Short mmCIF file of C-alpha atoms in Angstrom, two decimals:
data_model
loop_
_atom_site.label_atom_id
_atom_site.label_comp_id
_atom_site.label_asym_id
_atom_site.label_seq_id
_atom_site.Cartn_x
_atom_site.Cartn_y
_atom_site.Cartn_z
CA MET A 365 22.74 16.49 -14.65
CA GLU A 366 20.96 17.03 -11.33
CA LEU A 367 20.77 14.84 -8.25
CA VAL A 368 17.21 13.80 -7.37
CA GLU A 369 18.02 11.62 -4.39
CA ILE A 370 20.29 9.01 -2.89
CA ARG A 371 18.21 6.48 -0.97
CA ASP A 372 19.20 3.34 0.91
CA LEU A 373 16.59 0.60 0.52
CA ASP A 374 16.85 -2.05 3.23
CA GLY A 375 14.86 -4.81 1.56
CA PRO A 376 13.14 -5.96 -1.66
CA ASN A 377 11.92 -3.00 -3.67
CA LEU A 378 10.82 -1.67 -7.05
CA PHE A 379 14.22 -2.43 -8.57
CA ALA A 380 15.46 -5.67 -7.01
CA LEU A 381 14.59 -8.35 -4.47
CA GLU A 382 17.51 -7.30 -2.28
CA PRO A 383 18.70 -4.12 -0.54
CA VAL A 384 20.03 -1.51 -2.95
CA ILE A 385 21.32 2.04 -2.91
CA LYS A 386 19.24 4.13 -5.31
CA LEU A 387 21.04 7.01 -7.03
CA GLU A 388 18.35 8.89 -8.96
CA VAL A 389 19.44 11.63 -11.35
CA SER A 390 17.80 13.91 -13.88
CA ILE A 391 19.68 13.96 -17.19
CA ASP A 392 18.79 15.81 -20.37
CA SER A 393 18.48 13.48 -23.35
CA ASP A 394 21.41 15.10 -25.18
CA GLU A 395 23.66 15.51 -22.15
CA GLU A 396 27.21 14.13 -22.27
CA VAL A 397 30.26 14.00 -20.03
CA PRO A 398 32.68 16.53 -21.56
CA VAL A 399 36.13 15.32 -22.55
CA PRO A 400 37.88 17.58 -19.97
CA ARG A 401 35.71 16.03 -17.27
CA GLN A 402 36.52 12.52 -18.49
CA GLN A 403 40.22 13.43 -18.30
CA TYR A 404 39.80 14.91 -14.82
CA ILE A 405 38.11 11.70 -13.62
CA ALA A 406 40.89 9.57 -15.11
CA GLU A 407 43.60 11.71 -13.46
CA HIS A 408 42.03 11.55 -10.00
CA THR A 409 40.64 8.01 -9.97
CA ASN A 410 42.60 6.05 -12.59
CA LEU A 411 39.15 5.14 -13.91
CA TYR A 412 38.11 5.80 -17.49
CA VAL A 413 34.51 6.68 -18.31
CA SER A 414 32.57 7.24 -21.51
CA SER A 415 30.67 10.33 -22.54
CA ASP A 416 27.37 8.68 -21.56
CA PRO A 417 26.55 10.03 -18.07
CA VAL A 418 24.69 6.91 -16.94
CA GLN A 419 27.43 4.56 -18.09
CA ALA A 420 29.98 6.86 -16.46
CA LEU A 421 28.13 6.60 -13.14
CA VAL A 422 27.97 2.81 -13.41
CA ALA A 423 31.70 2.61 -14.20
CA LEU A 424 32.58 4.84 -11.24
CA ILE A 425 30.37 2.92 -8.81
CA ASN A 426 32.06 -0.31 -9.81
CA GLY A 427 35.51 1.24 -9.88
CA LEU A 428 35.22 2.94 -6.49
CA HIS A 429 34.19 -0.37 -4.94
CA GLY A 430 37.34 -1.90 -6.35
CA GLN A 431 39.58 0.89 -5.07
CA LEU A 432 38.09 0.47 -1.58
CA LYS A 433 38.62 -3.31 -1.91
CA ILE A 434 34.87 -3.94 -1.59
CA PRO A 435 33.37 -6.79 -3.65
CA ALA A 436 31.82 -5.55 -6.88
CA PRO A 437 28.10 -4.80 -6.44
CA ARG A 438 25.23 -5.82 -8.69
CA VAL A 439 24.40 -2.63 -10.60
CA GLN A 440 21.20 -1.94 -12.55
CA THR A 441 19.84 1.12 -14.34
CA HIS A 442 16.14 1.98 -14.57
CA ASP A 443 14.28 4.63 -16.55
CA MET A 444 11.75 6.18 -14.19
CA ASP A 445 8.28 7.26 -15.32
CA THR A 446 9.25 10.89 -14.70
CA ALA A 447 10.80 12.22 -17.90
CA ASN A 448 14.62 12.17 -17.98
CA HIS A 449 14.86 10.57 -14.53
CA ILE A 450 17.13 7.55 -14.27
CA SER A 451 17.94 5.46 -11.21
CA ILE A 452 21.22 3.60 -10.85
CA CYS A 453 20.85 0.94 -8.17
CA PHE A 454 23.52 -1.22 -6.61
CA SER A 455 23.62 -3.82 -3.86
CA TRP A 456 25.20 -2.82 -0.55
CA GLU A 457 26.31 -4.10 2.85
CA HIS A 458 27.72 -1.01 4.58
CA ARG A 459 25.28 1.91 4.58
CA ALA A 460 27.55 4.94 5.01
CA ARG A 461 30.23 3.61 2.68
CA ALA A 462 27.72 2.76 -0.05
CA ARG A 463 26.02 6.15 0.18
CA ALA A 464 29.42 7.86 0.02
CA ILE A 465 30.32 5.92 -3.14
CA ALA A 466 27.03 6.96 -4.76
CA ARG A 467 27.57 10.62 -3.89
CA THR A 468 31.20 10.60 -4.98
CA ALA A 469 30.29 9.04 -8.35
CA PHE A 470 27.65 11.68 -8.90
CA GLU A 471 29.91 14.57 -7.93
CA LEU A 472 32.65 13.36 -10.23
CA VAL A 473 30.36 13.09 -13.25
CA ALA A 474 28.38 16.25 -12.44
CA GLY A 475 31.50 18.39 -12.37
CA GLU A 476 32.47 18.73 -8.71
CA ARG A 477 36.21 19.16 -8.13
CA ILE A 478 37.76 16.51 -5.91
CA GLU A 479 41.48 17.07 -5.27
CA ARG A 480 42.19 13.93 -3.23
CA LEU A 481 39.65 11.20 -3.86
CA SER A 482 40.71 8.87 -1.03
CA THR A 483 40.50 11.68 1.54
CA HIS A 484 37.11 12.70 0.18
CA LEU A 485 35.68 9.18 0.45
CA ILE A 486 37.06 8.60 3.94
CA SER A 487 35.71 11.89 5.25
CA ALA A 488 32.31 11.23 3.64
CA ILE A 489 32.13 7.82 5.28
CA GLU A 490 33.15 9.21 8.67
CA ALA A 491 30.68 12.09 8.39
CA GLU A 492 27.77 9.78 7.56
CA THR A 493 28.57 7.16 10.18
CA ASP A 494 26.04 7.24 13.03
CA GLU A 495 26.59 4.99 16.02
CA ASP A 496 22.81 4.62 16.39
CA GLU A 497 22.25 3.65 12.77
CA PRO A 498 22.68 -0.02 11.76
CA VAL A 499 25.68 -0.56 9.52
CA GLY A 500 23.98 -3.08 7.24
CA PRO A 501 20.47 -3.60 5.85
CA THR A 502 17.84 -4.12 8.55
CA TRP A 503 15.63 -6.59 6.67
CA VAL A 504 14.74 -9.90 8.33
CA ARG A 505 16.64 -12.59 6.46
CA ASP A 506 15.13 -16.01 5.91
CA THR A 507 17.81 -17.44 8.19
CA GLU A 508 16.53 -15.18 10.99
CA ARG A 509 12.80 -15.62 10.48
CA ARG A 510 11.37 -18.38 12.65
CA ILE A 511 7.62 -18.01 11.91
CA PRO A 512 5.47 -18.18 8.76
CA ALA A 513 4.43 -14.80 7.38
CA ALA A 514 1.63 -13.57 5.13
CA ALA A 515 1.87 -10.16 3.43
CA ILE A 516 -1.05 -8.20 1.99
CA THR A 517 -0.96 -5.34 -0.51
CA GLY A 518 -3.24 -3.42 -2.86
CA THR A 519 -4.78 0.04 -3.11
CA ASN A 520 -8.03 -0.71 -1.25
CA GLY A 521 -8.96 -3.33 1.34
CA LYS A 522 -5.54 -4.08 2.84
CA THR A 523 -6.43 -3.35 6.45
CA THR A 524 -9.71 -5.29 6.38
CA THR A 525 -8.06 -8.30 4.74
CA THR A 526 -5.19 -8.15 7.25
CA ARG A 527 -7.61 -8.04 10.20
CA LEU A 528 -9.79 -10.82 8.79
CA LEU A 529 -6.84 -13.12 8.07
CA ALA A 530 -5.43 -12.47 11.55
CA HIS A 531 -8.86 -13.30 12.99
CA ILE A 532 -9.03 -16.57 11.05
CA LEU A 533 -5.55 -17.57 12.19
CA ARG A 534 -6.27 -16.69 15.82
CA SER A 535 -9.55 -18.62 15.67
CA SER A 536 -7.59 -21.67 14.51
CA GLY A 537 -5.44 -21.50 17.63
CA LYS A 538 -2.45 -19.55 16.34
CA ARG A 539 -0.76 -16.75 18.26
CA VAL A 540 -0.72 -13.96 15.73
CA GLY A 541 1.05 -10.63 15.31
CA TRP A 542 0.08 -8.18 12.62
CA SER A 543 1.10 -4.77 11.33
CA SER A 544 -1.39 -2.42 9.70
CA SER A 545 -2.38 1.16 9.02
CA SER A 546 -3.85 1.39 12.53
CA GLY A 547 -0.83 0.01 14.41
CA VAL A 548 1.12 -3.09 15.36
CA TYR A 549 -0.80 -5.78 17.25
CA ILE A 550 0.43 -8.80 19.15
CA GLU A 551 -2.36 -11.26 19.95
CA GLY A 552 -4.98 -8.54 19.62
CA GLU A 553 -3.19 -6.02 21.82
CA MET A 554 -1.90 -2.84 20.20
CA VAL A 555 1.79 -2.45 21.01
CA ILE A 556 2.50 0.47 18.66
CA ASP A 557 -0.07 3.05 17.54
CA GLY A 558 0.03 4.62 14.08
CA ASP A 559 0.50 3.66 10.44
CA TYR A 560 2.90 0.71 10.38
CA THR A 561 2.41 -0.63 6.86
CA GLY A 562 6.09 -0.39 6.05
CA HIS A 563 9.51 -1.74 6.92
CA GLY A 564 9.41 -0.97 10.65
CA GLY A 565 6.04 -2.56 11.29
CA ALA A 566 6.98 -5.77 9.50
CA ARG A 567 10.26 -6.06 11.37
CA ARG A 568 8.57 -5.43 14.73
CA VAL A 569 6.12 -8.27 14.15
CA LEU A 570 8.58 -10.74 12.65
CA THR A 571 11.02 -10.38 15.55
CA ASP A 572 8.42 -10.75 18.32
CA PRO A 573 9.20 -13.88 20.37
CA GLU A 574 5.63 -14.54 21.53
CA ILE A 575 3.82 -15.29 18.25
CA ASP A 576 3.37 -18.26 15.92
CA CYS A 577 2.70 -16.41 12.67
CA ALA A 578 2.66 -12.90 11.16
CA VAL A 579 0.28 -10.95 8.94
CA LEU A 580 1.85 -7.88 7.35
CA GLU A 581 -0.16 -5.13 5.69
CA THR A 582 2.16 -3.59 3.11
CA ALA A 583 1.71 -0.21 1.42
CA ARG A 584 3.53 1.09 -1.64
CA GLY A 585 5.01 3.99 0.35
CA GLY A 586 7.04 1.69 2.54
CA ILE A 587 8.27 -0.28 -0.46
CA LEU A 588 9.44 2.89 -2.22
CA LEU A 589 10.97 4.55 0.83
CA ARG A 590 12.65 1.62 2.61
CA GLY A 591 11.90 -1.62 0.78
CA LEU A 592 10.22 -4.60 2.42
CA GLY A 593 11.26 -5.47 5.95
CA TYR A 594 11.94 -9.11 5.10
CA GLU A 595 13.61 -11.32 2.52
CA SER A 596 10.57 -13.45 1.69
CA ASN A 597 7.04 -14.32 2.78
CA ASP A 598 5.19 -17.63 2.78
CA VAL A 599 1.84 -16.30 1.58
CA SER A 600 1.08 -13.07 -0.24
CA VAL A 601 -2.13 -11.32 -1.24
CA PHE A 602 -2.39 -8.76 -4.04
CA LEU A 603 -5.88 -7.21 -3.96
CA ASN A 604 -6.14 -4.44 -6.55
CA VAL A 605 -4.57 -1.34 -8.10
CA SER A 606 -6.24 1.99 -8.73
CA GLU A 607 -5.08 5.48 -9.65
CA ASP A 608 -3.95 6.56 -6.22
CA HIS A 609 -0.55 7.85 -5.07
CA LEU A 610 0.76 8.38 -8.58
CA ASN A 611 3.30 11.13 -9.40
CA LEU A 612 5.32 10.36 -6.28
CA HIS A 613 8.89 9.03 -6.16
CA GLY A 614 9.09 8.79 -9.95
CA VAL A 615 6.01 6.55 -10.28
CA GLU A 616 3.56 8.05 -12.77
CA LYS A 617 2.03 5.01 -14.49
CA LEU A 618 -0.46 2.49 -13.10
CA GLU A 619 1.65 -0.34 -14.50
CA THR A 620 4.65 0.87 -12.50
CA LEU A 621 2.53 1.25 -9.37
CA ALA A 622 1.33 -2.33 -9.84
CA TRP A 623 4.94 -3.49 -10.16
CA VAL A 624 5.83 -1.69 -6.92
CA LYS A 625 3.02 -3.44 -5.05
CA ALA A 626 3.82 -6.75 -6.72
CA THR A 627 7.14 -6.77 -4.85
CA VAL A 628 5.09 -8.53 -2.18
CA SER A 629 4.09 -11.30 -4.62
CA ARG A 630 7.54 -11.63 -6.17
CA THR A 631 9.08 -12.26 -2.76
CA THR A 632 6.77 -15.18 -1.95
CA ARG A 633 8.84 -18.33 -1.47
CA PRO A 634 8.69 -20.94 -4.27
CA ASP A 635 7.08 -23.39 -1.84
CA GLY A 636 4.54 -20.77 -0.71
CA VAL A 637 1.27 -19.41 -2.07
CA ALA A 638 0.58 -16.11 -3.85
CA VAL A 639 -3.05 -14.96 -3.93
CA LEU A 640 -3.94 -12.77 -6.93
CA ASN A 641 -7.26 -11.06 -7.64
CA ALA A 642 -8.16 -12.22 -11.14
CA ASP A 643 -10.80 -9.48 -11.45
CA ASP A 644 -8.10 -6.79 -11.63
CA PRO A 645 -6.12 -6.92 -14.92
CA LEU A 646 -3.08 -5.18 -13.42
CA VAL A 647 -2.94 -7.72 -10.61
CA LEU A 648 -3.48 -10.64 -12.95
CA ALA A 649 -0.62 -9.37 -15.16
CA GLN A 650 1.79 -10.27 -12.34
CA LEU A 651 1.05 -13.99 -12.75
CA PRO A 652 4.16 -14.76 -14.87
CA HIS A 653 6.45 -13.06 -12.33
CA VAL A 654 5.45 -15.12 -9.29
CA ARG A 655 7.69 -17.98 -8.16
CA ALA A 656 5.11 -19.56 -5.84
CA GLU A 657 1.91 -21.49 -6.45
CA VAL A 658 -0.88 -19.05 -7.34
CA ILE A 659 -4.41 -19.14 -5.94
CA LEU A 660 -6.69 -16.86 -7.96
CA THR A 661 -9.75 -15.15 -6.51
CA THR A 662 -12.73 -13.89 -8.48
CA GLN A 663 -16.34 -12.79 -8.27
CA HIS A 664 -16.72 -13.72 -11.95
CA PRO A 665 -16.33 -17.50 -12.33
CA ASP A 666 -16.65 -17.22 -16.13
CA ASN A 667 -13.33 -15.28 -16.24
CA PRO A 668 -11.36 -17.07 -19.03
CA THR A 669 -8.05 -16.89 -17.19
CA VAL A 670 -9.68 -18.39 -14.10
CA ARG A 671 -11.16 -21.24 -16.14
CA GLU A 672 -7.77 -21.92 -17.75
CA HIS A 673 -6.09 -21.85 -14.34
CA ILE A 674 -8.58 -24.34 -12.91
CA ASP A 675 -8.42 -26.59 -15.99
CA ALA A 676 -4.63 -26.67 -15.63
CA GLY A 677 -4.99 -27.95 -12.05
CA GLY A 678 -4.67 -24.61 -10.31
CA ARG A 679 -6.62 -23.49 -7.26
CA CYS A 680 -9.15 -20.68 -7.18
CA VAL A 681 -11.39 -19.23 -4.47
CA LEU A 682 -14.46 -17.76 -6.11
CA LEU A 683 -17.99 -16.53 -5.58
CA GLU A 684 -20.40 -18.75 -7.46
CA SER A 685 -24.19 -18.78 -7.00
CA GLU A 686 -23.74 -16.51 -3.94
CA THR A 687 -21.48 -19.10 -2.31
CA ILE A 688 -17.75 -18.96 -1.67
CA LYS A 689 -16.10 -22.07 -3.08
CA LEU A 690 -12.63 -23.49 -3.56
CA HIS A 691 -11.94 -25.01 -6.97
CA ASN A 692 -8.92 -27.29 -6.95
CA GLY A 693 -8.44 -28.59 -10.45
CA GLY A 694 -11.38 -30.90 -11.02
CA HIS A 695 -12.52 -30.78 -7.40
CA GLU A 696 -14.96 -28.27 -5.90
CA CYS A 697 -15.21 -27.53 -2.19
CA TRP A 698 -18.05 -25.48 -0.70
CA ILE A 699 -16.81 -22.98 1.91
CA ILE A 700 -19.73 -20.75 2.98
CA PRO A 701 -22.79 -18.92 1.58
CA ILE A 702 -22.07 -15.22 1.32
CA SER A 703 -25.26 -14.57 3.31
CA GLU A 704 -23.52 -16.08 6.35
CA VAL A 705 -20.54 -13.71 6.18
CA PRO A 706 -21.44 -10.61 8.25
CA LEU A 707 -18.56 -8.60 6.78
CA THR A 708 -20.28 -8.51 3.38
CA TYR A 709 -23.71 -7.38 4.67
CA GLY A 710 -25.37 -10.31 2.94
CA GLY A 711 -23.47 -9.61 -0.27
CA MET A 712 -24.38 -5.91 -0.52
CA ALA A 713 -20.78 -4.82 0.12
CA ARG A 714 -19.12 -6.20 -3.00
CA HIS A 715 -15.69 -4.84 -2.08
CA MET A 716 -15.90 -6.76 1.20
CA ILE A 717 -16.54 -9.92 -0.80
CA GLU A 718 -13.23 -9.23 -2.57
CA ASN A 719 -11.49 -8.97 0.80
CA THR A 720 -13.20 -12.11 2.09
CA LEU A 721 -12.17 -14.19 -0.93
CA ALA A 722 -8.58 -13.02 -0.50
CA ALA A 723 -8.48 -13.78 3.23
CA CYS A 724 -9.97 -17.26 2.61
CA ALA A 725 -7.34 -18.03 -0.04
CA ALA A 726 -4.54 -16.76 2.20
CA ALA A 727 -5.80 -18.85 5.13
CA ILE A 728 -5.85 -21.91 2.87
CA GLY A 729 -2.27 -21.07 1.88
CA MET A 730 -1.36 -20.88 5.58
CA GLY A 731 -2.79 -24.38 6.11
CA VAL A 732 -5.93 -23.49 8.07
CA ASP A 733 -8.66 -26.15 8.05
CA MET A 734 -11.76 -25.31 6.02
CA SER A 735 -14.10 -25.73 8.98
CA GLU A 736 -12.03 -23.26 11.00
CA ILE A 737 -12.13 -20.74 8.15
CA ARG A 738 -15.90 -21.12 7.92
CA SER A 739 -16.37 -20.60 11.65
CA ALA A 740 -14.12 -17.54 11.75
CA LEU A 741 -15.92 -15.88 8.85
CA LYS A 742 -19.22 -16.18 10.70
CA ASP A 743 -18.06 -14.26 13.76
CA PHE A 744 -16.03 -11.44 12.20
CA HIS A 745 -18.35 -8.44 12.16
CA PRO A 746 -18.11 -5.08 10.31
CA ASP A 747 -18.17 -3.13 13.56
CA SER A 748 -15.92 -0.94 15.65
CA ASP A 749 -14.69 -3.95 17.64
CA HIS A 750 -13.57 -6.15 14.76
CA ASN A 751 -12.99 -3.72 11.89
CA ALA A 752 -12.90 -0.15 13.17
CA GLY A 753 -13.26 2.51 10.50
CA ARG A 754 -14.20 0.09 7.75
CA LEU A 755 -17.86 0.18 6.74
CA ASN A 756 -19.18 0.76 10.27
CA VAL A 757 -22.91 1.58 10.24
CA PHE A 758 -24.58 3.65 12.97
CA GLU A 759 -28.19 4.71 13.46
CA ILE A 760 -29.68 7.67 15.31
CA ASP A 761 -33.46 7.40 15.24
CA ASP A 762 -34.14 7.02 11.51
CA VAL A 763 -30.85 8.53 10.29
CA THR A 764 -28.13 6.12 9.10
CA ILE A 765 -24.42 7.02 9.17
CA VAL A 766 -21.77 4.93 7.42
CA VAL A 767 -18.19 5.64 8.47
CA ASP A 768 -15.47 4.21 6.25
CA PHE A 769 -11.80 4.75 5.44
CA ALA A 770 -12.60 5.34 1.76
CA HIS A 771 -9.70 7.47 0.53
CA ASN A 772 -10.00 7.50 -3.25
CA GLU A 773 -12.64 7.44 -5.98
CA SER A 774 -12.81 3.64 -6.04
CA GLY A 775 -13.43 3.50 -2.29
CA LEU A 776 -16.03 6.28 -2.52
CA SER A 777 -17.84 4.48 -5.36
CA PHE A 778 -18.04 1.30 -3.27
CA LEU A 779 -19.26 3.31 -0.29
CA LEU A 780 -22.00 5.10 -2.23
CA ASP A 781 -23.14 1.89 -3.91
CA PHE A 782 -23.35 0.16 -0.54
CA GLY A 783 -25.17 3.10 1.02
CA ARG A 784 -27.83 3.16 -1.68
CA GLN A 785 -28.66 -0.45 -0.87
CA LEU A 786 -29.05 0.23 2.86
CA VAL A 787 -31.96 2.68 2.66
CA PRO A 788 -34.96 3.28 0.37
CA SER A 789 -34.15 4.98 -2.91
CA THR A 790 -36.30 7.93 -1.86
CA SER A 791 -34.02 8.74 1.10
CA ARG A 792 -31.60 11.63 0.80
CA LEU A 793 -27.97 10.53 0.53
CA THR A 794 -25.30 12.90 1.85
CA ALA A 795 -21.64 12.23 1.06
CA ILE A 796 -18.82 13.77 3.12
CA ILE A 797 -15.75 13.73 0.87
CA GLY A 798 -12.04 14.48 1.14
CA THR A 799 -8.74 12.67 1.46
CA ALA A 800 -5.05 13.11 2.29
CA GLY A 801 -3.19 15.82 0.41
CA ASP A 802 -0.50 13.62 -1.15
CA ARG A 803 -2.87 12.29 -3.81
CA GLN A 804 -2.61 13.76 -7.29
CA ASP A 805 -5.00 16.52 -8.39
CA SER A 806 -7.11 14.10 -10.44
CA VAL A 807 -8.05 12.10 -7.32
CA PHE A 808 -9.63 15.14 -5.68
CA VAL A 809 -11.43 16.12 -8.89
CA ARG A 810 -12.79 12.59 -9.32
CA LEU A 811 -14.06 12.57 -5.72
CA GLY A 812 -16.15 15.60 -6.60
CA GLU A 813 -17.34 14.00 -9.83
CA VAL A 814 -18.32 10.70 -8.21
CA ALA A 815 -20.06 12.33 -5.23
CA GLY A 816 -21.83 14.84 -7.45
CA SER A 817 -23.08 12.07 -9.74
CA PHE A 818 -24.49 9.77 -7.07
CA ALA A 819 -25.18 11.75 -3.88
CA ASP A 820 -28.05 14.19 -3.28
CA GLN A 821 -25.90 16.42 -1.06
CA VAL A 822 -22.12 16.75 -0.84
CA LEU A 823 -20.18 18.14 2.12
CA ILE A 824 -16.54 18.88 1.35
CA LYS A 825 -14.07 18.49 4.21
CA SER A 826 -10.39 19.05 4.71
CA ASN A 827 -7.97 16.86 6.66
CA PRO A 828 -5.74 19.36 8.51
CA ASN A 829 -3.28 16.73 9.78
CA TYR A 830 -3.03 15.09 6.36
CA LEU A 831 -2.64 18.08 4.03
CA ARG A 832 0.92 16.92 3.27
CA GLY A 833 2.08 20.05 1.50
CA ARG A 834 -1.24 21.26 0.16
CA SER A 835 -3.49 23.98 1.52
CA HIS A 836 -7.10 23.61 2.62
CA GLU A 837 -8.10 25.86 -0.26
CA GLN A 838 -6.31 23.67 -2.83
CA THR A 839 -7.99 20.42 -1.82
CA VAL A 840 -11.42 22.02 -1.52
CA GLY A 841 -11.05 23.82 -4.84
CA LEU A 842 -10.24 20.63 -6.72
CA MET A 843 -13.28 18.83 -5.31
CA GLU A 844 -15.46 21.82 -6.15
CA GLN A 845 -14.07 21.59 -9.67
CA GLY A 846 -15.18 17.96 -9.81
CA LEU A 847 -18.70 18.89 -8.73
CA ALA A 848 -18.83 21.58 -11.42
CA GLN A 849 -17.71 19.15 -14.13
CA VAL A 850 -20.82 17.00 -13.51
CA ASN A 851 -23.07 20.06 -13.13
CA ALA A 852 -23.55 19.37 -9.42
CA SER A 853 -22.22 22.56 -7.82
CA ASP A 854 -25.68 23.19 -6.39
CA ARG A 855 -25.42 19.93 -4.43
CA CYS A 856 -22.59 21.27 -2.24
CA GLY A 857 -24.06 21.63 1.23
CA GLY A 858 -21.02 23.19 2.85
CA ILE A 859 -17.24 23.25 3.26
CA TYR A 860 -15.67 22.20 6.57
CA LEU A 861 -12.20 22.34 8.07
CA SER A 862 -12.37 18.73 9.34
CA GLU A 863 -14.33 15.56 8.76
CA PHE A 864 -15.53 15.73 12.37
CA ASP A 865 -17.07 19.18 11.80
CA ALA A 866 -18.69 17.93 8.60
CA ALA A 867 -20.10 14.81 10.27
CA VAL A 868 -21.55 16.80 13.18
CA ALA A 869 -23.20 19.27 10.79
CA ALA A 870 -24.59 16.49 8.60
CA VAL A 871 -26.18 14.70 11.56
CA GLU A 872 -27.62 17.90 13.04
CA HIS A 873 -29.30 18.88 9.75
CA ALA A 874 -30.30 15.40 8.59
CA GLN A 875 -33.73 14.77 7.15
CA PRO A 876 -35.87 11.83 8.34
CA GLY A 877 -34.61 8.63 6.74
CA GLU A 878 -31.39 10.23 5.51
CA LEU A 879 -28.20 8.27 4.83
CA ILE A 880 -24.84 9.94 5.52
CA VAL A 881 -21.61 8.39 4.25
CA VAL A 882 -18.31 9.67 5.64
CA MET A 883 -14.91 9.28 4.01
CA CYS A 884 -13.16 9.02 7.36
CA VAL A 885 -9.38 9.38 7.12
CA GLU A 886 -8.56 11.24 10.31
CA ASP A 887 -11.29 11.71 12.96
CA TYR A 888 -12.77 8.24 13.45
CA PRO A 889 -12.53 8.16 17.29
CA LYS A 890 -14.04 11.66 17.61
CA ILE A 891 -16.89 10.89 15.23
CA VAL A 892 -17.77 7.60 16.91
CA ASP A 893 -17.61 9.22 20.34
CA HIS A 894 -19.94 12.00 19.17
CA LEU A 895 -22.40 9.49 17.73
CA ASP A 896 -22.28 7.48 20.93
CA ARG A 897 -23.03 10.57 23.04
CA ARG A 898 -26.01 11.28 20.80
CA GLY A 899 -27.38 7.82 21.48
CA ALA A 900 -26.42 6.13 18.22
CA ARG A 901 -26.43 2.36 18.03
CA GLU A 902 -24.18 0.34 15.79
CA ARG A 903 -26.12 -1.60 13.18
CA LYS A 904 -25.41 -5.28 12.64
CA PRO A 905 -25.99 -7.13 9.36
CA ALA A 906 -29.04 -9.39 9.37
CA SER A 907 -26.81 -12.47 9.17
CA ALA A 908 -24.94 -11.43 12.32
#
């Protein structure tokens, strides 16, 4: 048996809707606790364990709590996707003490010799106690939370939906705080820069005394590493799930990844609203696990589940005849023609329609008046002021550049599809591709395949500040492999050490009428500044 990790989760998580200590171990299928070890444990703890290592760990966790006169925890065991990995999770109130119990239980079962158990536990607790570290879980309990909160998750579109919902709420007169991948904002002012889609960002917003409501972008990394930063939300949005960030922290299946993200939906209060994208089967599969009222969203009104939901009296925000509508049982309410929503570029950006439907449904769940939603949608633009880094379109003479935070094959497919609609089909399309290094190999290969299949020229770039354990050569090689698999190696127009270098080269060598799409993960400010210095203007949708 080997220790994988001991992790303290401060809020709802993959395993439970409460803080837990996660003791993850790797155990061979035929592994047992030898009889001499069982006897040793009994002699030193007065606790008797079976030969099953997992059951032995559970018994020791419970028994050690009793010997320390701590109330018995709620203990669960979970088979992880990674072969032979098992997590034993138990509720906790005192961080150092709980971690020490987990480590002691492991050491006893794994074969460590402990001569005086009480001394060992006390010294472990003292060694792990940090005066600067909170003793208990740092989640915001419902008894502490004074403002309504909406939480948004999914693989793609979280930041745009967060920004749009915050815009709608602010337009309705609310004072809004939000956390996102670009920072923490209080009433439109950035108060913390950086990726705050996890526990810390949520807590910072929810404890701010100046706001009326919160919008919390929530990524799977924060859920796995710390848990949610709060006990419950009033409105949740689950956008989509795609094959991104697998093979990390024991999550290797899309269904498990969906369950991780669905923590956001499962924590929605029973009197709240959970928004689910009915066009994504993995999202829709969470429907039975939600305690709150569900509002479905769809771009396919003939979806059978949607029709059943509406017929049963449920609410749905959908795109029908190029108009966003709210169906409420037998009643239909017109919201806005998609042509009047600048974010969607007149309906060309289908993924932005998905985000718009979700933000509308969430705003309805937050009690915003329909006329206020309609007005806010009309003045939220896909530009660097309202939605920086998300489908921003620039023009230099007759060259068009689309800069977007596409970071996986799904995002790249949306970006290429949108780009093809912007310019004549005879125009050359150049795709600048690459993403952060913590994606699995298949993501990089698929980027090469997608770009090679739909772009006329492909520039491969690295992200030096986001290699995350990989080398430049590894990421580039995988994307080159993808190009080769679709017989598009001859479309590679160069390899660059950064997306900024690739963007500069693409613009300098552009043909008349060319379209350049940039998967922009790292260098957005530098790229926009360069375009500005070259005299680029930001393009507005016709409806704007």
